[in-house]
XYZ file of C-alpha atoms in Angstrom:
708
model
C 0.547 0.472 -0.010
C 0.758 2.989 -1.020
C 2.349 6.021 1.332
C -0.311 8.689 0.212
C -3.161 7.127 0.488
C -2.251 5.861 4.002
C -1.663 10.033 5.240
C -4.506 10.819 3.315
C -6.995 7.863 5.102
C -5.548 9.013 8.410
C -6.568 13.284 8.057
C -9.900 12.251 6.554
C -10.626 9.609 10.061
C -9.806 12.590 12.566
C -11.910 15.045 10.853
C -15.209 12.578 10.508
C -14.543 11.974 14.032
C -14.669 15.300 15.153
C -17.741 15.801 14.049
C -18.644 12.061 14.998
C -17.655 13.036 18.878
C -19.178 16.323 18.891
C -23.063 14.834 18.631
C -22.196 12.096 19.967
C -20.441 14.354 23.255
C -24.237 16.112 23.665
C -25.623 12.382 24.531
C -23.278 11.402 27.110
C -25.194 11.789 29.940
C -27.469 9.424 28.966
C -24.758 7.225 28.601
C -22.646 7.856 30.885
C -24.617 5.307 33.208
C -24.157 2.511 30.848
C -20.565 1.765 31.748
C -18.456 -0.175 29.717
C -21.761 -0.859 27.293
C -21.457 2.597 26.441
C -17.666 2.652 25.179
C -18.786 -0.470 22.835
C -21.727 2.269 21.869
C -19.904 4.619 20.747
C -17.111 2.459 18.801
C -20.429 0.542 17.327
C -21.390 3.996 16.556
C -18.293 5.642 15.092
C -17.657 2.487 13.253
C -20.634 2.949 10.403
C -19.216 7.229 9.986
C -15.492 5.449 9.081
C -16.147 3.775 6.643
C -19.068 5.159 4.488
C -16.099 7.916 4.797
C -13.443 5.876 3.991
C -15.519 3.652 0.603
C -16.605 7.538 0.011
C -13.820 9.827 -0.180
C -10.115 7.166 0.330
C -10.906 4.728 -1.434
C -7.491 4.026 -1.975
C -6.774 3.376 1.936
C -6.679 0.492 3.938
C -10.275 -0.828 4.057
C -9.314 -2.177 8.441
C -8.511 1.072 9.278
C -11.964 2.189 10.167
C -12.092 -1.092 12.447
C -9.141 0.359 13.828
C -10.202 3.481 14.499
C -13.088 2.882 16.291
C -12.241 -0.772 17.968
C -9.740 0.059 19.998
C -10.002 2.372 22.633
C -13.260 0.327 23.207
C -10.858 -2.714 23.695
C -8.027 -0.274 25.345
C -10.802 1.090 28.251
C -12.132 -2.434 28.888
C -8.916 -3.823 29.244
C -8.008 -1.200 31.714
C -11.134 -1.023 33.620
C -10.347 -5.045 34.165
C -6.782 -5.049 35.597
C -7.263 -1.715 37.043
C -10.954 -1.150 38.754
C -10.260 2.016 39.355
C -8.253 4.070 37.288
C -8.669 7.388 36.181
C -9.635 6.139 31.979
C -12.277 8.233 30.648
C -15.725 6.558 30.331
C -16.162 8.255 26.863
C -13.712 8.980 24.080
C -16.781 12.387 23.271
C -15.996 13.129 26.873
C -12.413 13.156 27.342
C -9.885 15.560 26.934
C -8.099 15.826 23.744
C -4.748 14.095 24.601
C -7.331 11.566 24.794
C -8.074 11.580 20.904
C -4.878 12.698 20.292
C -3.132 9.524 21.701
C -6.417 7.440 19.285
C -5.644 8.868 16.358
C -1.724 9.535 16.935
C -1.793 5.009 17.055
C -3.762 4.640 13.927
C -1.629 6.659 11.839
C 1.382 5.938 13.040
C 0.231 1.834 13.061
C -1.326 2.456 8.937
C 2.271 4.060 8.120
C 4.273 1.013 9.094
C 1.454 -1.115 7.293
C 1.689 1.205 4.736
C 6.558 1.238 3.857
C 7.040 -0.645 1.624
C 9.771 -1.955 1.135
C 12.523 -1.800 -1.490
C 12.654 -3.440 -4.361
C 8.988 -4.929 -3.804
C 6.591 -5.670 -6.074
C 2.783 -4.112 -5.777
C 1.340 -6.288 -7.506
C -1.359 -8.931 -6.050
C 0.706 -11.864 -6.682
C 1.406 -13.064 -3.034
C -2.719 -13.848 -2.354
C -2.781 -15.977 -6.240
C 0.367 -17.392 -5.686
C -1.194 -19.115 -2.761
C -4.058 -20.266 -4.163
C -2.113 -22.303 -6.690
C -0.593 -23.339 -3.979
C -3.503 -24.511 -1.913
C -4.771 -26.283 -5.540
C -1.383 -27.574 -6.480
C -1.534 -29.911 -1.852
C -5.590 -30.894 -2.630
C -4.265 -33.510 -4.570
C -3.316 -35.412 -1.826
C -6.049 -34.290 0.193
C -6.026 -38.475 1.535
C -2.549 -38.146 3.082
C -3.690 -34.672 3.999
C -7.160 -35.466 5.817
C -5.160 -38.356 7.911
C -2.591 -36.143 9.061
C -5.008 -33.353 10.142
C -6.692 -36.184 12.062
C -3.888 -37.537 13.735
C -3.441 -32.859 14.568
C -6.487 -32.420 16.074
C -6.115 -35.729 18.173
C -1.680 -34.485 19.029
C -3.372 -30.839 20.115
C -5.891 -32.214 22.365
C -3.233 -34.219 24.165
C -0.751 -31.865 24.457
C -4.054 -29.328 25.345
C -4.301 -32.037 28.471
C -0.847 -32.130 29.889
C -0.571 -29.002 31.615
C -4.379 -28.513 32.948
C -3.111 -32.098 34.529
C -0.345 -30.849 35.572
C -1.765 -27.913 37.789
C -4.310 -30.472 39.499
C -1.455 -32.919 40.197
C -0.105 -29.158 42.096
C -3.019 -28.247 43.434
C -3.728 -31.546 44.911
C 0.445 -31.905 46.246
C -0.431 -28.221 48.259
C -3.651 -29.304 49.656
C -2.079 -32.454 51.118
C -3.801 -34.664 49.683
C -0.661 -36.273 46.859
C -0.135 -37.678 43.519
C -2.612 -40.217 43.638
C -2.550 -42.736 40.609
C -5.215 -41.460 38.407
C -3.419 -38.119 38.217
C -0.452 -39.602 37.021
C -1.859 -41.772 34.701
C -3.847 -38.735 33.351
C -0.712 -36.836 33.036
C 1.858 -39.630 31.545
C -1.841 -40.402 28.885
C -1.636 -37.113 28.409
C 2.175 -36.671 26.994
C 2.288 -39.768 25.627
C -0.776 -39.816 23.249
C 0.332 -36.252 22.298
C 3.851 -37.636 21.445
C 2.481 -40.741 18.910
C -0.407 -38.191 17.148
C 2.310 -35.886 16.522
C 4.785 -38.280 14.991
C 1.852 -39.704 13.324
C 0.429 -36.504 12.130
C 4.810 -35.297 11.181
C 4.936 -38.784 9.025
C 2.094 -38.156 6.802
C 2.799 -34.705 6.241
C 6.459 -35.690 5.314
C 4.677 -38.122 2.795
C 2.351 -36.071 1.191
C 5.321 -33.423 0.889
C 7.501 -35.986 -0.674
C 4.136 -37.427 -3.093
C 3.360 -33.401 -3.720
C 6.910 -32.609 -5.079
C 7.395 -35.695 -7.113
C 3.688 -35.436 -8.554
C 5.049 -30.670 -9.311
C 8.368 -32.160 -11.085
C 6.776 -34.534 -12.612
C 3.849 -31.498 -13.666
C 6.675 -28.926 -14.836
C 9.427 -31.154 -16.639
C 6.548 -32.025 -18.435
C 5.090 -28.527 -18.747
C 8.024 -26.441 -20.069
C 9.155 -29.257 -22.598
C 5.437 -29.080 -24.522
C 6.595 -24.974 -24.505
C 7.761 -23.494 -28.182
C 11.097 -22.537 -29.654
C 10.828 -19.014 -28.496
C 10.626 -20.099 -24.840
C 14.027 -21.660 -24.892
C 15.507 -19.343 -26.424
C 14.370 -16.671 -24.166
C 15.187 -18.597 -21.105
C 18.318 -19.954 -20.557
C 18.903 -23.841 -19.386
C 21.198 -23.596 -16.416
C 18.018 -21.406 -15.035
C 14.946 -24.195 -15.908
C 17.488 -26.825 -14.394
C 18.436 -24.388 -11.066
C 14.131 -23.600 -11.598
C 14.068 -27.853 -10.794
C 16.533 -28.366 -8.711
C 15.695 -25.513 -6.143
C 12.542 -23.381 -6.200
C 10.161 -26.352 -6.673
C 11.408 -28.039 -3.693
C 11.305 -25.252 -1.493
C 7.199 -25.065 -3.703
C 6.249 -28.174 -2.165
C 7.207 -27.927 1.088
C 6.073 -24.830 1.732
C 2.768 -25.917 1.241
C 2.226 -29.190 4.077
C 5.232 -27.271 6.005
C 2.843 -24.189 6.576
C -0.829 -26.227 6.621
C 0.981 -28.086 10.200
C 2.320 -25.499 11.565
C -0.764 -22.809 11.106
C -3.388 -25.714 11.740
C -1.768 -27.036 14.836
C -0.671 -23.887 16.152
C -3.941 -22.339 15.731
C -5.802 -25.617 17.201
C -3.160 -24.700 20.655
C -3.640 -21.033 20.540
C -7.294 -21.247 20.742
C -7.894 -24.505 22.721
C -4.630 -23.074 25.718
C -6.220 -19.801 25.048
C -9.436 -20.987 26.572
C -7.914 -22.778 29.358
C -6.609 -19.310 29.880
C -9.620 -17.382 30.270
C -10.766 -20.060 32.002
C -8.118 -20.188 35.117
C -7.852 -15.908 34.917
C -9.901 -13.686 32.232
C -7.646 -10.375 34.169
C -4.104 -12.113 32.756
C -5.804 -14.013 29.894
C -6.525 -10.409 28.274
C -2.930 -9.262 29.693
C -1.350 -11.936 27.954
C -3.230 -11.382 24.644
C -1.395 -7.867 24.057
C 1.195 -9.974 22.749
C -0.655 -10.784 19.403
C -0.700 -7.586 17.920
C 2.829 -6.818 18.712
C 4.416 -9.709 17.205
C 1.717 -9.604 14.155
C 2.934 -6.076 13.228
C 6.465 -6.752 13.873
C 5.912 -10.138 11.994
C 4.230 -7.884 8.569
C 7.130 -5.306 8.193
C 9.923 -8.573 8.350
C 7.774 -10.640 6.060
C 7.393 -7.463 3.507
C 11.451 -6.965 3.473
C 12.031 -11.136 3.574
C 9.304 -11.717 0.266
C 12.108 -9.024 -1.374
C 14.911 -10.521 -0.348
C 14.301 -14.328 -0.704
C 13.059 -14.222 -4.649
C 16.110 -11.718 -5.231
C 18.117 -14.468 -3.805
C 16.486 -17.233 -6.105
C 17.119 -15.135 -8.947
C 20.984 -14.442 -7.987
C 21.804 -18.404 -7.194
C 20.050 -19.639 -11.217
C 22.456 -16.645 -12.307
C 25.140 -18.085 -10.735
C 24.012 -21.625 -12.098
C 24.110 -20.119 -15.509
C 27.442 -18.812 -15.444
C 28.551 -21.918 -14.449
C 27.382 -23.803 -17.023
C 28.143 -21.767 -19.890
C 31.185 -21.322 -19.182
C 31.661 -25.128 -19.219
C 29.651 -26.175 -22.118
C 31.770 -23.434 -24.151
C 34.840 -24.074 -22.823
C 37.006 -25.145 -26.009
C 35.699 -20.887 -27.011
C 36.989 -20.233 -23.344
C 40.013 -21.488 -24.031
C 40.179 -19.912 -27.515
C 40.077 -16.700 -27.151
C 41.953 -16.966 -23.037
C 38.992 -15.950 -21.448
C 39.990 -17.925 -18.009
C 39.886 -14.432 -15.940
C 36.600 -13.147 -17.660
C 34.684 -15.861 -16.537
C 36.707 -16.351 -12.772
C 35.679 -12.120 -13.032
C 31.824 -13.148 -13.615
C 31.564 -15.711 -11.917
C 32.999 -13.935 -8.973
C 30.259 -11.276 -9.382
C 27.618 -12.995 -9.154
C 28.402 -15.147 -6.318
C 29.431 -12.156 -4.707
C 25.332 -10.876 -4.887
C 24.039 -13.995 -4.155
C 26.693 -14.226 -0.859
C 25.258 -10.493 0.288
C 21.673 -11.056 0.355
C 22.219 -14.659 2.286
C 24.133 -12.512 4.291
C 21.774 -9.312 4.950
C 18.739 -12.337 5.375
C 20.620 -12.942 7.807
C 21.364 -10.173 9.559
C 17.888 -9.639 9.267
C 16.317 -13.035 11.022
C 18.663 -12.119 14.041
C 17.592 -8.719 14.255
C 13.707 -9.898 13.919
C 14.060 -13.005 16.316
C 15.992 -10.409 18.765
C 12.376 -8.172 19.065
C 10.582 -11.053 19.764
C 12.079 -12.263 22.115
C 12.197 -9.178 23.584
C 8.735 -8.650 23.096
C 8.021 -12.107 24.814
C 10.097 -11.537 27.325
C 8.521 -8.519 28.697
C 5.129 -10.085 28.278
C 5.819 -13.272 31.021
C 7.373 -10.362 33.010
C 4.185 -8.601 33.090
C 2.129 -11.406 33.361
C 4.045 -13.311 36.468
C 3.862 -9.555 38.156
C -0.360 -9.623 38.194
C 0.200 -13.094 38.435
C 1.675 -12.222 42.098
C -1.319 -9.666 42.805
C -3.984 -11.565 42.457
C -2.373 -14.636 44.696
C -1.672 -12.379 47.407
C -5.373 -11.227 46.354
C -6.749 -14.979 46.144
C -8.632 -15.106 43.390
C -5.479 -18.056 42.187
C -4.403 -20.827 43.200
C -0.602 -21.565 43.199
C -0.980 -24.790 40.765
C -3.879 -22.169 38.805
C -0.816 -19.791 38.442
C 1.297 -22.320 37.042
C -0.767 -23.882 35.050
C -1.522 -20.423 33.222
C 2.502 -19.480 33.126
C 2.695 -22.497 31.485
C -0.148 -21.625 28.920
C 1.413 -18.524 28.469
C 4.883 -20.326 27.022
C 2.604 -22.059 24.934
C 0.462 -20.000 23.240
C 3.198 -17.518 22.896
C 4.569 -19.883 20.987
C 2.407 -21.300 18.419
C 1.513 -16.715 18.354
C 4.247 -16.809 16.801
C 4.414 -19.626 14.686
C 1.225 -18.980 13.856
C 2.244 -15.016 12.445
C 5.836 -17.361 10.670
C 3.975 -19.854 8.910
C 1.733 -17.360 7.292
C 4.397 -14.950 6.240
C 6.318 -18.117 5.240
C 3.876 -19.149 3.321
C 3.078 -16.111 1.131
C 7.196 -15.398 1.415
C 7.954 -18.395 -0.281
C 5.123 -18.378 -2.919
C 5.653 -15.287 -4.043
C 9.439 -17.207 -4.253
C 8.275 -19.580 -6.225
C 6.184 -17.696 -8.455
C 8.420 -18.494 -11.559
C 7.465 -21.874 -11.183
C 3.800 -21.002 -11.037
C 4.040 -19.398 -13.683
C 5.172 -22.294 -15.851
C 2.731 -24.593 -14.307
C 0.364 -21.959 -15.698
C 1.707 -21.756 -19.047
C -0.172 -23.993 -21.673
C 0.937 -26.068 -23.710
C 2.494 -24.235 -27.445
C 5.213 -26.518 -28.746
C 3.446 -30.052 -29.048
C -0.065 -29.112 -30.476
C -1.154 -29.872 -33.594
C -4.936 -31.163 -34.937
C -6.470 -34.465 -35.648
C -5.406 -34.962 -39.407
C -2.908 -38.352 -39.462
C -4.051 -39.937 -42.918
C -2.935 -43.686 -43.214
C -0.596 -43.052 -45.753
C 1.311 -39.357 -47.794
C 2.509 -38.167 -51.270
C 4.964 -35.950 -49.314
C 4.286 -32.875 -51.242
C 5.307 -29.508 -50.107
C 3.997 -26.300 -50.916
C 5.731 -23.075 -49.592
C 2.126 -20.631 -50.170
C 3.436 -16.980 -50.253
C 4.749 -17.641 -46.484
C 6.539 -14.434 -44.621
C 8.067 -14.617 -41.332
C 9.999 -13.210 -38.113
C 11.189 -14.418 -35.198
C 9.437 -13.996 -31.875
C 13.205 -12.234 -30.760
C 12.629 -9.701 -33.071
C 8.887 -9.354 -34.699
C 10.087 -6.149 -37.258
C 12.258 -8.263 -39.230
C 11.410 -10.306 -41.732
C 13.214 -13.528 -42.566
C 11.061 -14.449 -45.252
C 8.828 -12.053 -47.456
C 6.424 -13.477 -49.763
C 8.586 -17.261 -50.316
C 6.352 -19.597 -52.302
C 7.851 -23.036 -53.916
C 6.743 -26.624 -54.068
C 8.804 -29.502 -53.546
C 7.009 -32.865 -55.002
C 7.011 -36.562 -54.259
C 10.058 -38.880 -55.375
C 12.709 -35.564 -56.324
C 15.445 -34.153 -53.997
C 15.990 -30.462 -53.793
C 18.034 -28.349 -52.778
C 18.006 -24.467 -50.820
C 21.477 -22.266 -52.087
C 21.529 -18.945 -50.962
C 23.845 -16.980 -48.761
C 24.409 -16.420 -44.884
C 20.594 -15.505 -43.332
C 18.912 -15.816 -46.418
C 16.790 -18.045 -44.872
C 17.245 -21.205 -46.305
C 17.376 -22.853 -41.901
C 14.197 -21.375 -41.394
C 12.256 -22.501 -44.129
C 13.657 -26.082 -42.461
C 12.039 -24.624 -39.177
C 9.000 -23.889 -40.596
C 8.988 -26.794 -42.410
C 9.441 -28.808 -38.955
C 7.072 -26.476 -37.235
C 8.657 -25.147 -34.812
C 7.175 -22.253 -35.722
C 3.867 -20.881 -37.577
C 4.501 -18.307 -40.812
C 3.165 -15.248 -39.533
C 0.927 -15.053 -42.910
C 0.384 -17.800 -45.809
C 0.995 -21.549 -45.104
C 3.341 -24.518 -45.591
C 1.588 -27.666 -47.513
C 1.823 -31.339 -46.800
C -0.290 -32.629 -48.961
C -2.290 -29.913 -49.691
C -3.035 -29.683 -46.118
C -2.257 -26.893 -43.604
C 1.001 -28.330 -41.219
C -1.357 -27.270 -38.011
C -3.988 -29.519 -39.002
C -1.643 -32.339 -38.315
C -1.546 -34.826 -35.451
C 1.429 -33.846 -32.973
C 2.960 -36.871 -33.208
C 1.956 -37.799 -36.427
C 3.900 -34.784 -38.194
C 6.870 -35.185 -36.713
C 7.142 -38.763 -37.752
C 6.142 -38.230 -41.364
C 8.700 -35.347 -41.475
C 12.366 -35.299 -39.678
C 14.815 -33.365 -39.612
C 18.628 -34.010 -39.565
C 21.075 -30.792 -38.442
C 24.766 -30.446 -39.186
C 25.266 -30.059 -35.666
C 22.818 -32.915 -34.198
C 22.526 -33.595 -30.696
C 23.169 -37.049 -29.263
C 21.322 -37.902 -25.957
C 23.741 -39.660 -23.043
C 23.342 -43.602 -23.783
C 23.488 -46.316 -26.149
C 23.763 -46.007 -29.908
C 21.185 -48.342 -30.212
C 19.154 -45.652 -27.723
C 19.869 -42.611 -29.675
C 18.709 -44.348 -33.564
C 15.507 -45.762 -31.830
C 14.726 -42.385 -29.579
C 10.941 -41.132 -29.353
C 10.159 -44.288 -30.707
C 7.546 -46.602 -28.818
C 8.063 -50.054 -31.020
C 11.719 -50.996 -33.531
C 13.340 -54.485 -34.008
C 17.032 -54.383 -33.934
C 16.944 -55.346 -38.360
C 15.387 -52.124 -38.789
C 17.982 -50.206 -36.234
C 20.966 -52.102 -38.785
C 19.459 -51.789 -41.887
C 18.915 -47.641 -41.330
C 22.607 -47.728 -39.542
C 24.218 -49.220 -42.602
C 22.022 -46.473 -45.216
C 23.229 -43.971 -43.498
C 27.039 -45.427 -43.699
C 27.066 -45.899 -39.833
C 27.113 -49.788 -39.496
C 30.834 -50.187 -40.617
C 32.292 -47.867 -37.265
C 29.095 -48.970 -34.747
C 30.474 -52.946 -35.334
C 33.787 -51.941 -35.012
C 33.203 -50.479 -31.621
C 33.625 -52.397 -28.530
C 30.613 -52.667 -27.468
C 28.541 -52.135 -30.941
C 25.555 -50.650 -30.949
C 25.355 -50.782 -27.050
C 27.838 -48.235 -26.718
C 27.412 -45.215 -24.412
C 28.230 -41.617 -27.006
C 28.587 -39.727 -23.874
C 27.197 -36.383 -22.559
C 25.598 -34.917 -25.693
C 27.877 -37.386 -27.915
C 30.887 -36.466 -27.234
C 32.651 -39.857 -26.952
C 32.201 -39.427 -30.776
C 33.481 -37.214 -34.074
C 31.152 -35.160 -35.469
C 30.680 -37.151 -39.051
C 29.717 -40.370 -37.032
C 27.432 -38.097 -34.719
C 25.546 -36.825 -38.361
C 25.937 -40.624 -39.399
C 23.578 -41.322 -36.379
C 21.903 -38.619 -36.955
C 20.657 -39.581 -39.961
C 19.873 -43.519 -38.903
C 17.924 -41.785 -36.619
C 16.098 -40.132 -39.583
C 16.041 -43.190 -41.390
C 14.256 -45.534 -39.361
C 11.382 -43.586 -39.099
C 11.050 -44.340 -43.293
C 9.565 -40.243 -43.680
C 7.599 -38.953 -45.453
C 10.014 -35.785 -45.536
C 13.723 -35.695 -44.988
C 14.712 -32.528 -44.006
C 19.264 -33.078 -44.665
C 20.307 -29.177 -43.157
C 24.616 -29.466 -43.972
C 24.304 -33.124 -42.341
C 24.458 -35.505 -45.964
C 27.912 -34.217 -46.078
C 29.252 -36.011 -43.203
C 28.757 -39.106 -45.849
C 31.538 -38.420 -47.494
C 32.239 -39.617 -51.292
C 28.932 -40.914 -51.323
C 26.959 -38.249 -50.113
C 26.441 -36.143 -52.781
C 23.920 -39.451 -54.373
C 22.642 -40.607 -50.822
C 19.524 -38.901 -51.145
C 18.847 -40.074 -54.308
C 20.041 -43.499 -53.118
C 17.393 -43.091 -50.328
C 13.669 -41.941 -52.263
C 14.930 -44.421 -54.924
C 15.172 -47.312 -51.970
C 11.876 -46.185 -49.944
C 14.095 -44.913 -46.958
C 12.448 -41.234 -47.848
C 9.939 -40.054 -50.237
C 10.913 -36.741 -51.246
C 14.492 -34.971 -49.803
C 14.915 -31.556 -48.597
C 18.834 -30.780 -48.863
C 20.279 -27.020 -47.309
C 23.975 -27.044 -48.411
C 26.957 -25.512 -49.671
C 28.683 -28.119 -51.270
C 28.830 -27.518 -54.827
C 28.728 -31.150 -55.914
C 25.230 -31.992 -53.696
C 23.358 -28.956 -55.292
C 24.698 -30.113 -58.854
C 23.448 -33.812 -58.291
C 19.565 -32.705 -56.904
C 16.905 -32.834 -59.427
C 15.554 -28.961 -58.733
C 17.207 -25.927 -57.005
C 15.231 -23.164 -55.111
C 17.996 -20.199 -54.322
C 17.119 -17.467 -51.841
C 17.854 -14.097 -51.314
C 17.233 -12.034 -48.504
C 13.946 -14.218 -47.660
C 12.831 -13.898 -51.328
C 12.774 -16.815 -53.275
C 15.011 -15.668 -56.568
C 15.488 -18.323 -59.148
C 14.062 -21.500 -59.791
C 15.033 -24.477 -61.573
C 17.335 -27.845 -62.260
C 21.314 -27.254 -61.600
C 21.376 -26.950 -65.872
C 18.893 -24.564 -65.916
C 20.102 -22.595 -63.242
C 23.498 -22.365 -64.660
C 22.565 -21.521 -68.034
C 21.150 -18.200 -67.242
C 24.000 -16.925 -65.568
C 22.191 -15.606 -62.705
C 22.262 -16.023 -58.996
C 23.364 -19.392 -58.795
C 25.555 -18.892 -60.759
C 26.649 -16.000 -58.641
C 26.665 -18.199 -56.093
C 28.635 -21.183 -57.235
C 31.362 -18.410 -57.835
C 31.890 -16.992 -54.888
C 33.249 -20.024 -53.410
C 32.214 -23.380 -50.964
C 31.480 -21.149 -47.857
C 29.275 -18.567 -49.843
C 25.589 -21.041 -49.032
C 26.520 -21.937 -45.409
C 23.656 -22.832 -43.303
C 22.048 -19.609 -40.905
C 21.719 -19.766 -37.600
C 18.215 -20.907 -36.891
C 17.222 -18.274 -33.545
C 19.616 -15.724 -34.912
C 18.941 -15.405 -38.630
């Protein structure tokens, strides 16, 4: 809440109160003989006036300000009359000295300002309540386990509440000379043992719910991330995602069962023990309960800071992990440019920021703990002094006072735990906002239609396609591109860097959807095909293919539910990989290492081609990949088409021999089609294709799709 609305509301309430009290002063003689009832009647008359004025004239102020201002004087005067029966406190605020009015509004204004003070960098949105609702919705899936935990929680609270009461009765029996009986000792032991047993069952079930929730959330989050589009992954570092999974998910899943456990247990204990305290001594109970608003106020100020620092801490941790992973994964580039010192500096800055935030969190937590303990000690001393006075008056027994003091220590502990649990829930919900955002993201990467015909001809058509990458929407990579790829032919895309060749491959693979125009397969737009069916029929092999940790066989059959050994061997032989695979000690069971690091670039390309061919795709896209076949590369695609391994092949290559071996060539220049035809036709025209051949072998290298 902003400071300006709080100040405006405080001034408005003062003016309204002056008018209301002036009117109530005329009724003071009639109300004076009612005693404390007059105090609460006055509060009841002031409350609607404050509420209406605040809603109409200061809508930006806190809604609870009217309640605080109207009820606080009545509560104070009631408490003072109970604790100090012959005090000089006024009966009505309307007839009191101006200092009482100034004190009331001053205290209320101070409370409003403390509540309104924003923390540095704190978001002013309403994400915390929304995040809490999302957390509770996640935990609802484990309701059977949580229901059992709540049942044992109630039993544990009853046992823990009865323990001090039985102890007090035993002390009174000893004081009267009766001595402890077997029955009283049995009650104390039964209460303590039952409380311990039920508390253990409660804790075990909450731990089980926490583990199940963590497992389910990790699975749900990973599944949701895998189904996002490429633009999401290009804008989110992989290290950040892995750190979120490793750090934020446990934080998120710990807080729901833990906070629910602490909150319900503390609430039940506070209400139960508070009822016993009121029964033992109403005056001491009212005095002890003064600790609650003081602790809540202090906790609110601390939580406002802690939420911001914890969120910043998680972001700094994710950034540190990203720096480490980026440096390790690019170690060859770091060594090439002697950038070790630069990477050390980046890592040092990230770690320093992370440790600085951690130190601030620890210091503020220590200060809050000190304030909390001081308030608790002050209230204990105050209650002990008034208890000593009541012992002298004979209104309370020694056993009852001991029981009350035991209850007070427990109630204080549980009130603090309740306030802490609420603040911790809000803090961790806000800190885990990224995880909740990821869980709320709709899948956009594996969406598609329902069209899945039994056979495909392999006719591809680009119809007036224009496209710009999401990161640079103002820069058109393709502009009104139209060409066709017929079944049974090998067509090549040629062009300079940035001409749009790999972008066409990405659109055909449906990594992206065109901005305008359509990409058709057998006359049907790609978006109408079922997702898994489309990627079984249209397969891409890139220049630097990625292999996953595992065996060669697992990489070739990746994504296939069932694949026979004969199909795997035949695909490897067609891709030219069978010879070197069989030469390995373990053959197809050889582990390729992280990202295929145990193999050479050419070997990885051959395995990737085998992974594509084993699917017998309708459309095979080779993006600078067929060069791995050495001398047979220029004729291999035609052989695959003739032998039925692929029905249509699209080549993206800078190799002149492969361009000349293609059935047709489409030449792209600055995202537009400038020429198409057979290699002989294009050479005879002496146009862009001829100029491209004259520029040398590297002129037509493919562009990077994400930076096109």
